[in-house]
Amino acid sequence: MKHRLIIIFPMLALLVFFAVQGFMIISIWKQEKENTLMRYESLTREATSVLLRAKKFNGFEKAMDITDKFAGLVVEEKLPELSRKADTANLKEKVLSQTYAILQKNEVLSSFINEYIKKKGYSTDYKSFIWISYLSLLSEKGQFIIADTVPDKDKIKKTIIVVNTYKEEHNNFVIEYSFLVDLTEINSLVFRKAFFSILLITFSVLIVVLIFWLTLRNLMEERRLSGLKSDFINNMTHELKTPLSTITVAGRTLEKPQINTDPDKVLETAKMISKQSVNLNQLINTILEVSLLERTEFELDRHKVNADELTHQIVSSYLTSCDGCATIREEYKAPGTLVAVDIVYFTTMINNLLANAVKYCDKDPVIIVSTGVADNEFHVSITDNGIGIPHEHIDHIFDKFYRVPHGNIHKIKGLGLGLYYVKRIATAHGGDVSVSSRPDRGSTFKIRIPI
Ligand code: ADP
């Protein structure tokens, strides 16, 4: 529960952090959008007033002259002909679209604004257009209204700027029109402006995520190691208790007066005590060696030896010491190969692998010890017909204190140090150890040492 909280709280903090950063990006975006709109609004208005001040000109003079002529013609030729409603509608539509075409073709304001904005160093990624809200033709009979629309402010897009609205009366027509700039493409402009800030925020988010991930990974590793350590302490206590309790029982046996009459029993008990003391001593030595290994680097006392011969000697003495506990087939394929090894450590390595091959076997152990030379390396493989190692544990078995859980952890005794020791010795020799295994079929451990 406590461990879960350790993960849940930072996760929540990370989520809050994401939310804050997301909020910041949105705010920056909104702010930048507003700024851009305001900037373009003032730029376009500035441009129109500059044009008016400098040239006494609003940019629509020519367009208005042409429209006036066009309006005059319409008034003269078309208006008297109108009889039906449909004709009126048709004429209005034509006159309006024609007026739009004249204005667009002959106005010079948009190109002036474009130049002005470009000169100020801003992008011209926008569209400008004219909107006629009122147009009427002036005839002798009175006004003939072509268009009269009140703009619905809510319907005008927020990205449209009304630069200026003009009301003019000429000989043949009255008009009210606006010059507008459409900044629908504003997002790309805003993105260019806000890019650096967004990049910085994204970068900081990535860094925080990375740090978070590394911390979490370390935390998990710490948890795993502390779990392994407590397993180790349990196993070690158990391993130490077994020989100690045998010795205690043997001591009590020797205390009994009637034992004096049975010298065989005395001898048997003494042998038991000495065997268990050896076991105890070996156990303590293993623990001491490993803790020593942790503190100091290996100091190897390397000698060039005939690798096949040394391996054979180790296998033979192992068989003797374990009273022929296994059938071992030896296949030596590196005759005469000399390897520089620390004989004591090399022996420990092979012994550990042989002991595991016997220990983790649920039938009569049959072991194959084979050697060879490849790529300038001497290799020795130990193959067994044991219980094998489940795939998910393979990557961890060389870790310190790691033991594959076998249901009841104490059923097969061990401290999870043997393979760790093998790996460290092999790498100290400049080589390595690898394993391939299939559950219920057996395992092969292969040590490689450079020649
Ligand atoms: P220990 O034997 O003390 O548990 P080791 O470091 O020697 O520690 O081995 C680590 C684990 O690897 C063992 O717990 C065991 O599950 C597995 N293992 C090692 N050698 C073999 C083998 N030959 N066959 C099956 N499993 C093995």
Coordinates of C-alpha atoms and ligand atoms in Angstrom, one line a residue:
M1 CA 0.0 0.0 0.0
K2 CA 2.8 2.4 1.0
H3 CA 4.7 1.5 -2.1
R4 CA 1.6 2.1 -4.3
L5 CA 1.3 5.6 -2.8
I6 CA 4.9 6.3 -3.6
I7 CA 4.0 5.7 -7.3
I8 CA 0.5 7.2 -7.2
F9 CA 1.4 10.6 -5.8
P10 CA 4.2 11.4 -8.3
M11 CA 1.8 10.2 -11.0
L12 CA -0.8 12.6 -9.8
A13 CA 1.8 15.4 -9.6
L14 CA 2.8 14.6 -13.2
L15 CA -0.8 14.8 -14.3
V16 CA -1.2 18.2 -12.6
F17 CA 2.0 19.3 -14.3
F18 CA 0.7 18.1 -17.7
A19 CA -2.6 20.0 -17.1
V20 CA -0.7 23.2 -16.1
Q21 CA 1.5 23.0 -19.2
G22 CA -1.5 22.3 -21.4
F23 CA -3.3 25.3 -19.9
M24 CA -0.1 27.4 -20.5
I25 CA 0.0 26.4 -24.2
I26 CA -3.6 27.2 -24.7
S27 CA -3.2 30.6 -22.9
I28 CA -0.1 31.4 -25.0
W29 CA -2.0 30.4 -28.1
K30 CA -5.0 32.6 -27.3
Q31 CA -2.9 35.5 -26.3
E32 CA -0.8 35.3 -29.4
K33 CA -3.9 35.0 -31.5
E34 CA -5.4 38.1 -29.9
N35 CA -2.1 40.0 -30.4
T36 CA -1.9 39.0 -34.0
L37 CA -5.4 40.2 -34.7
M38 CA -4.8 43.5 -32.9
R39 CA -1.5 43.9 -34.7
Y40 CA -3.1 43.4 -38.1
E41 CA -6.0 45.6 -37.2
S42 CA -3.7 48.5 -36.3
L43 CA -1.4 47.9 -39.3
T44 CA -4.2 47.9 -41.8
R45 CA -5.8 51.0 -40.3
E46 CA -2.4 52.7 -40.2
A47 CA -1.9 51.9 -43.9
T48 CA -5.3 53.4 -44.9
S49 CA -4.6 56.6 -43.0
V50 CA -1.1 56.8 -44.4
L51 CA -2.6 56.5 -47.9
L52 CA -5.2 59.1 -47.1
R53 CA -2.8 61.5 -45.6
A54 CA 0.0 61.2 -48.1
K55 CA -2.0 61.1 -51.3
K56 CA -5.4 62.5 -50.2
F57 CA -6.7 59.3 -51.6
N58 CA -8.6 56.4 -50.2
G59 CA -7.8 53.9 -53.0
F60 CA -11.3 53.7 -54.4
E61 CA -11.4 56.9 -56.5
K62 CA -11.0 55.2 -59.9
A63 CA -13.4 52.4 -58.9
M64 CA -16.0 55.0 -57.9
D65 CA -15.7 56.9 -61.2
I66 CA -16.2 53.7 -63.2
T67 CA -19.1 52.6 -61.0
D68 CA -20.7 56.1 -61.5
K69 CA -20.6 55.7 -65.3
F70 CA -21.9 52.2 -65.0
A71 CA -24.7 53.3 -62.7
G72 CA -25.6 56.1 -65.1
L73 CA -25.9 53.6 -68.0
V74 CA -28.1 51.3 -65.9
V75 CA -30.3 54.2 -64.9
E76 CA -30.6 55.4 -68.5
E77 CA -31.0 52.1 -70.3
K78 CA -32.4 49.5 -67.9
L79 CA -34.6 51.2 -65.3
P80 CA -37.2 52.4 -67.8
E81 CA -37.5 48.8 -69.1
L82 CA -38.4 47.3 -65.8
S83 CA -41.9 46.0 -65.6
R84 CA -42.0 42.7 -63.7
K85 CA -40.8 41.9 -60.2
A86 CA -38.6 39.2 -61.5
D87 CA -36.8 41.6 -63.9
T88 CA -36.2 43.9 -60.9
A89 CA -34.6 41.1 -58.9
N90 CA -32.6 40.0 -61.8
L91 CA -31.3 43.5 -62.5
K92 CA -30.4 44.1 -58.8
E93 CA -28.4 40.9 -58.7
K94 CA -26.5 41.8 -61.9
V95 CA -25.8 45.4 -60.9
L96 CA -24.5 44.3 -57.5
S97 CA -22.2 41.7 -58.8
Q98 CA -21.0 44.0 -61.6
T99 CA -20.3 46.7 -58.9
Y100 CA -18.3 44.2 -56.8
A101 CA -16.3 43.3 -59.9
I102 CA -15.6 47.0 -60.7
L103 CA -14.6 47.7 -57.1
Q104 CA -12.3 44.7 -56.8
K105 CA -10.6 45.3 -60.2
N106 CA -10.0 49.1 -59.7
E107 CA -9.3 49.6 -56.0
V108 CA -5.7 50.1 -55.0
L109 CA -6.1 50.0 -51.2
S110 CA -5.4 46.3 -50.9
S111 CA -2.1 46.4 -52.8
F112 CA -1.1 49.5 -50.8
I113 CA -1.9 47.7 -47.5
N114 CA 0.0 44.6 -48.7
E115 CA 3.1 46.6 -49.4
Y116 CA 2.8 48.5 -46.1
I117 CA 2.5 45.3 -44.1
K118 CA 5.4 43.6 -46.0
K119 CA 7.6 46.7 -45.4
K120 CA 6.9 46.4 -41.6
G121 CA 8.1 42.8 -41.8
Y122 CA 4.8 41.0 -41.3
S123 CA 3.4 38.1 -43.2
T124 CA 0.8 38.8 -45.9
D125 CA -0.9 35.5 -45.5
Y126 CA -4.4 36.9 -45.4
K127 CA -7.2 37.8 -47.8
S128 CA -8.8 41.2 -48.2
F129 CA -12.2 41.8 -49.7
I130 CA -15.0 44.4 -50.1
W131 CA -18.4 44.2 -48.7
I132 CA -21.2 46.4 -50.0
S133 CA -23.9 47.0 -47.4
Y134 CA -25.8 49.6 -49.2
L135 CA -26.2 50.5 -52.9
S136 CA -28.8 52.6 -54.6
L137 CA -29.0 54.1 -58.1
L138 CA -30.2 57.7 -58.4
S139 CA -32.7 58.4 -61.2
E140 CA -35.0 61.3 -61.8
K141 CA -37.8 59.3 -60.3
G142 CA -35.9 58.8 -57.1
Q143 CA -33.7 56.1 -55.6
F144 CA -33.6 52.6 -56.8
I145 CA -32.2 50.4 -54.0
I146 CA -30.0 47.6 -55.2
A147 CA -28.8 46.3 -51.8
D148 CA -29.5 47.3 -48.2
T149 CA -28.2 44.9 -45.6
V150 CA -27.4 45.7 -42.0
P151 CA -24.4 43.6 -41.0
D152 CA -25.1 41.0 -38.2
K153 CA -22.0 41.6 -36.1
D154 CA -22.4 38.1 -34.4
K155 CA -22.2 36.4 -37.8
I156 CA -19.0 38.0 -38.8
K157 CA -16.1 35.7 -38.1
K158 CA -13.8 36.7 -35.2
T159 CA -10.9 36.5 -37.6
I160 CA -12.3 39.2 -39.9
I161 CA -11.1 42.8 -39.4
V162 CA -13.3 45.7 -40.6
V163 CA -10.5 48.0 -41.7
N164 CA -12.7 50.9 -42.7
T165 CA -16.3 51.7 -43.8
Y166 CA -17.0 54.3 -46.5
K167 CA -20.2 56.1 -47.3
E168 CA -20.2 58.0 -50.6
E169 CA -22.7 59.7 -52.8
H170 CA -21.9 60.2 -56.5
N171 CA -24.0 61.5 -59.4
N172 CA -25.7 58.3 -60.2
F173 CA -25.4 56.2 -57.0
V174 CA -25.1 56.1 -53.3
I175 CA -22.9 53.5 -51.7
E176 CA -21.8 52.2 -48.3
Y177 CA -19.1 49.6 -48.4
S178 CA -16.4 48.2 -46.1
F179 CA -12.9 47.0 -46.7
L180 CA -12.2 43.8 -44.8
V181 CA -9.2 41.6 -44.0
D182 CA -9.8 37.9 -43.5
L183 CA -7.3 36.3 -41.2
T184 CA -8.7 32.8 -41.3
E185 CA -5.2 31.5 -42.0
I186 CA -4.2 33.1 -38.7
N187 CA -3.3 29.8 -37.0
S188 CA -0.2 29.4 -39.1
L189 CA 0.8 33.0 -38.3
V190 CA 0.2 32.4 -34.6
F191 CA 2.0 29.1 -34.7
R192 CA 5.1 30.9 -36.1
K193 CA 4.9 33.4 -33.3
A194 CA 4.2 31.0 -30.5
F195 CA 6.5 28.2 -31.9
F196 CA 9.4 29.0 -29.6
S197 CA 7.4 29.1 -26.4
I198 CA 5.5 25.9 -27.3
L199 CA 8.8 24.2 -28.1
L200 CA 10.3 25.2 -24.8
I201 CA 7.2 24.0 -22.9
T202 CA 7.2 20.7 -24.8
F203 CA 10.9 20.3 -24.1
S204 CA 10.5 20.9 -20.4
V205 CA 7.6 18.4 -20.4
L206 CA 9.8 15.8 -22.1
I207 CA 12.6 16.4 -19.6
V208 CA 10.2 16.0 -16.6
V209 CA 8.8 12.8 -18.1
L210 CA 12.3 11.5 -18.6
I211 CA 13.4 12.3 -15.1
F212 CA 10.1 10.8 -13.8
W213 CA 10.6 7.7 -15.8
L214 CA 14.3 7.3 -14.6
T215 CA 13.2 7.9 -11.0
L216 CA 10.4 5.4 -11.2
R217 CA 12.7 2.8 -12.8
N218 CA 15.2 3.3 -10.0
L219 CA 12.5 3.0 -7.4
M220 CA 11.3 -0.3 -8.9
E221 CA 14.8 -1.5 -9.1
E222 CA 15.3 -0.6 -5.4
R223 CA 12.1 -2.4 -4.5
R224 CA 13.2 -5.5 -6.4
L225 CA 16.6 -5.5 -4.7
S226 CA 15.1 -5.0 -1.3
G227 CA 12.8 -7.9 -2.0
L228 CA 15.7 -10.0 -3.1
K229 CA 17.7 -9.0 0.0
S230 CA 15.0 -10.1 2.4
D231 CA 14.6 -13.4 0.5
F232 CA 18.4 -13.8 0.8
I233 CA 18.2 -13.2 4.6
N234 CA 15.5 -15.8 4.9
N235 CA 17.4 -18.3 2.9
M236 CA 20.7 -17.6 4.7
T237 CA 19.1 -18.0 8.1
H238 CA 17.6 -21.3 7.0
E239 CA 20.9 -22.5 5.5
L240 CA 22.8 -21.6 8.7
K241 CA 20.2 -23.2 10.9
T242 CA 20.4 -26.6 9.3
P243 CA 24.0 -27.5 10.1
L244 CA 23.8 -25.7 13.5
S245 CA 20.9 -27.7 14.7
T246 CA 22.6 -30.9 13.5
I247 CA 25.7 -29.9 15.5
T248 CA 23.5 -29.1 18.6
V249 CA 21.8 -32.4 18.4
A250 CA 25.2 -34.2 18.0
G251 CA 26.6 -32.3 21.0
R252 CA 23.6 -33.4 23.2
T253 CA 24.2 -37.0 22.0
L254 CA 27.8 -36.8 23.1
E255 CA 26.8 -35.4 26.5
K256 CA 24.8 -38.6 27.3
P257 CA 26.8 -40.9 29.6
Q258 CA 25.7 -44.1 27.8
I259 CA 27.5 -43.0 24.6
N260 CA 30.8 -43.8 26.2
T261 CA 30.0 -47.5 25.9
D262 CA 29.5 -47.2 22.1
P263 CA 32.7 -45.9 20.4
D264 CA 31.2 -46.4 16.9
K265 CA 28.4 -44.0 17.8
V266 CA 30.9 -41.5 19.2
L267 CA 32.9 -41.7 15.9
E268 CA 29.7 -41.3 13.8
T269 CA 28.6 -38.3 15.8
A270 CA 32.1 -36.7 15.7
K271 CA 32.1 -37.2 11.9
M272 CA 28.6 -35.6 11.7
I273 CA 29.9 -32.6 13.6
S274 CA 32.9 -32.2 11.5
K275 CA 30.9 -32.6 8.2
Q276 CA 28.4 -30.0 9.3
S277 CA 31.2 -27.6 10.5
V278 CA 32.7 -27.9 7.0
N279 CA 29.3 -27.1 5.5
L280 CA 28.9 -24.1 7.9
N281 CA 32.4 -22.9 7.1
Q282 CA 31.7 -23.2 3.3
L283 CA 28.5 -21.2 3.7
I284 CA 30.2 -18.5 5.7
N285 CA 33.0 -18.3 3.2
T286 CA 30.6 -17.9 0.3
I287 CA 28.9 -15.0 2.0
L288 CA 32.2 -13.4 3.0
E289 CA 33.6 -13.9 -0.5
V290 CA 30.7 -12.2 -2.1
S291 CA 30.7 -9.3 0.3
L292 CA 34.4 -8.9 -0.3
L293 CA 33.8 -9.0 -4.1
E294 CA 31.4 -6.1 -3.6
R295 CA 34.0 -3.9 -1.9
T296 CA 37.1 -4.7 -4.0
E297 CA 37.8 -5.5 -7.6
F298 CA 38.9 -9.0 -8.4
E299 CA 42.6 -9.6 -8.1
L300 CA 43.2 -12.5 -10.3
D301 CA 46.2 -14.6 -10.0
R302 CA 46.3 -15.8 -13.6
H303 CA 48.4 -18.7 -14.9
K304 CA 48.5 -20.2 -18.4
V305 CA 47.1 -23.7 -18.0
N306 CA 46.0 -26.5 -20.3
A307 CA 42.2 -25.7 -20.3
D308 CA 41.0 -29.2 -21.1
E309 CA 43.2 -30.8 -18.5
L310 CA 42.2 -28.3 -15.8
T311 CA 38.5 -28.8 -16.6
H312 CA 38.8 -32.6 -16.5
Q313 CA 40.6 -32.3 -13.1
I314 CA 37.8 -30.1 -11.7
V315 CA 35.1 -32.5 -13.0
S316 CA 36.8 -35.5 -11.5
S317 CA 37.3 -34.0 -8.1
Y318 CA 33.7 -32.8 -8.1
L319 CA 32.5 -36.3 -8.8
T320 CA 34.6 -37.7 -6.0
S321 CA 33.5 -35.0 -3.5
C322 CA 29.8 -35.6 -4.2
D323 CA 30.1 -39.4 -4.1
G324 CA 29.3 -39.8 -7.8
C325 CA 26.1 -37.8 -7.5
A326 CA 25.7 -37.5 -11.3
T327 CA 26.7 -39.1 -14.6
I328 CA 29.0 -36.8 -16.4
R329 CA 30.0 -37.1 -20.0
E330 CA 33.1 -35.2 -21.0
E331 CA 33.7 -33.9 -24.5
Y332 CA 36.9 -32.1 -24.8
K333 CA 37.5 -30.3 -28.1
A334 CA 40.3 -27.9 -27.2
P335 CA 43.3 -30.1 -26.9
G336 CA 46.5 -28.3 -26.0
T337 CA 44.7 -24.9 -25.7
L338 CA 46.4 -22.7 -23.1
V339 CA 44.3 -20.2 -21.2
A340 CA 45.4 -17.7 -18.6
V341 CA 43.0 -18.2 -15.7
D342 CA 42.9 -17.9 -11.9
I343 CA 42.8 -21.6 -11.1
V344 CA 40.9 -21.1 -7.8
Y345 CA 38.2 -18.9 -9.3
F346 CA 38.0 -21.0 -12.4
T347 CA 37.4 -24.1 -10.3
T348 CA 34.7 -22.3 -8.2
M349 CA 33.0 -21.3 -11.4
I350 CA 32.8 -24.8 -12.8
N351 CA 31.9 -26.3 -9.4
N352 CA 29.0 -23.8 -9.0
L353 CA 27.6 -24.8 -12.4
L354 CA 28.1 -28.5 -11.7
A355 CA 26.4 -28.2 -8.3
N356 CA 23.5 -26.3 -9.8
A357 CA 23.1 -29.0 -12.6
V358 CA 22.7 -31.6 -9.8
K359 CA 20.7 -29.4 -7.5
Y360 CA 18.1 -28.3 -10.0
C361 CA 17.4 -31.8 -11.4
D362 CA 14.4 -33.9 -10.5
K363 CA 15.7 -37.2 -12.0
D364 CA 19.1 -38.9 -12.2
P365 CA 21.4 -36.1 -13.2
V366 CA 23.2 -36.6 -16.5
I367 CA 25.6 -33.8 -17.3
I368 CA 27.6 -33.1 -20.4
V369 CA 30.8 -31.0 -20.0
S370 CA 32.2 -29.9 -23.3
T371 CA 34.9 -27.5 -24.4
G372 CA 36.0 -25.9 -27.6
V373 CA 37.7 -22.9 -29.2
A374 CA 36.0 -20.3 -31.4
D375 CA 36.8 -16.7 -32.3
N376 CA 40.0 -16.7 -30.2
E377 CA 38.0 -17.8 -27.1
F378 CA 38.0 -20.9 -25.1
H379 CA 34.6 -22.0 -24.1
V380 CA 33.3 -24.6 -21.7
S381 CA 29.6 -25.7 -21.6
I382 CA 27.8 -27.5 -18.9
T383 CA 24.5 -29.1 -20.1
D384 CA 22.1 -30.8 -17.7
N385 CA 18.8 -32.7 -17.9
G386 CA 17.4 -30.7 -15.0
I387 CA 14.2 -28.7 -14.5
G388 CA 15.2 -25.8 -16.7
I389 CA 14.6 -22.1 -16.2
P390 CA 11.3 -20.4 -17.2
H391 CA 11.8 -17.9 -19.9
E392 CA 10.8 -14.9 -17.8
H393 CA 13.5 -15.6 -15.2
I394 CA 16.4 -16.1 -17.6
D395 CA 17.4 -12.4 -17.7
H396 CA 17.7 -12.2 -13.9
I397 CA 19.4 -15.5 -12.8
F398 CA 22.8 -13.9 -12.8
D399 CA 21.6 -11.1 -10.5
K400 CA 22.8 -11.0 -7.0
F401 CA 20.5 -12.9 -4.6
Y402 CA 18.1 -13.9 -7.4
R403 CA 16.4 -17.2 -7.1
V404 CA 13.7 -18.6 -9.4
P405 CA 10.7 -19.1 -7.2
H406 CA 9.9 -22.8 -6.9
G407 CA 6.8 -22.7 -4.9
N408 CA 8.4 -23.5 -1.6
I409 CA 11.5 -21.4 -1.6
H410 CA 13.4 -23.6 0.9
K411 CA 12.8 -26.8 -1.0
I412 CA 15.9 -26.5 -3.0
K413 CA 18.5 -24.7 -0.8
G414 CA 20.5 -21.8 -2.0
L415 CA 21.4 -18.2 -1.5
G416 CA 21.0 -16.9 -5.1
L417 CA 24.8 -16.1 -5.2
G418 CA 26.3 -19.0 -7.2
L419 CA 25.5 -17.7 -10.7
Y420 CA 26.2 -14.1 -9.7
Y421 CA 29.6 -15.3 -8.6
V422 CA 30.1 -17.2 -11.9
K423 CA 29.2 -14.1 -14.0
R424 CA 31.6 -11.9 -12.0
I425 CA 34.5 -14.3 -12.3
A426 CA 33.9 -14.8 -16.1
T427 CA 33.8 -11.1 -16.7
A428 CA 36.8 -10.5 -14.5
H429 CA 38.6 -12.9 -16.9
G430 CA 37.5 -10.7 -19.9
G431 CA 34.9 -13.3 -20.9
D432 CA 31.3 -13.9 -20.2
V433 CA 28.7 -16.5 -19.3
S434 CA 25.5 -17.2 -21.1
V435 CA 22.6 -19.6 -20.7
S436 CA 20.0 -21.3 -22.8
S437 CA 17.3 -23.3 -21.2
R438 CA 14.0 -25.1 -21.7
P439 CA 11.7 -25.8 -18.8
D440 CA 11.6 -29.6 -18.0
R441 CA 14.2 -30.3 -20.6
G442 CA 17.4 -28.9 -19.1
S443 CA 19.8 -26.0 -19.4
T444 CA 23.2 -25.2 -20.9
F445 CA 25.6 -22.7 -19.3
K446 CA 28.4 -21.6 -21.5
I447 CA 31.5 -19.8 -20.2
R448 CA 33.8 -18.0 -22.7
I449 CA 37.3 -16.8 -21.8
P450 CA 39.6 -15.1 -24.3
I451 CA 42.7 -17.0 -25.1
Ligands
ADP1 P1 21.0 -20.7 -5.8 O1 21.3 -22.0 -6.5 O2 21.8 -20.5 -4.6 O3 19.6 -20.3 -5.7 P2 22.3 -19.5 -8.1 O4 22.8 -18.1 -8.3 O5 23.3 -20.6 -8.3 O6 21.6 -19.5 -6.7 O7 21.1 -19.7 -9.1 C1 20.1 -18.8 -9.3 C2 18.8 -19.4 -9.7 O8 19.0 -19.9 -11.0 C3 18.4 -20.6 -8.9 O9 17.6 -20.2 -7.9 C4 17.8 -21.5 -9.9 O10 16.4 -21.3 -9.9 C5 18.3 -21.2 -11.2 N1 19.3 -22.2 -11.7 C6 20.6 -22.1 -11.6 N2 21.2 -23.1 -12.3 C7 20.2 -23.9 -12.8 C8 20.1 -25.1 -13.5 N3 21.2 -25.7 -13.9 N4 18.9 -25.6 -13.8 C9 17.8 -24.9 -13.5 N5 17.8 -23.8 -12.8 C10 18.9 -23.3 -12.4

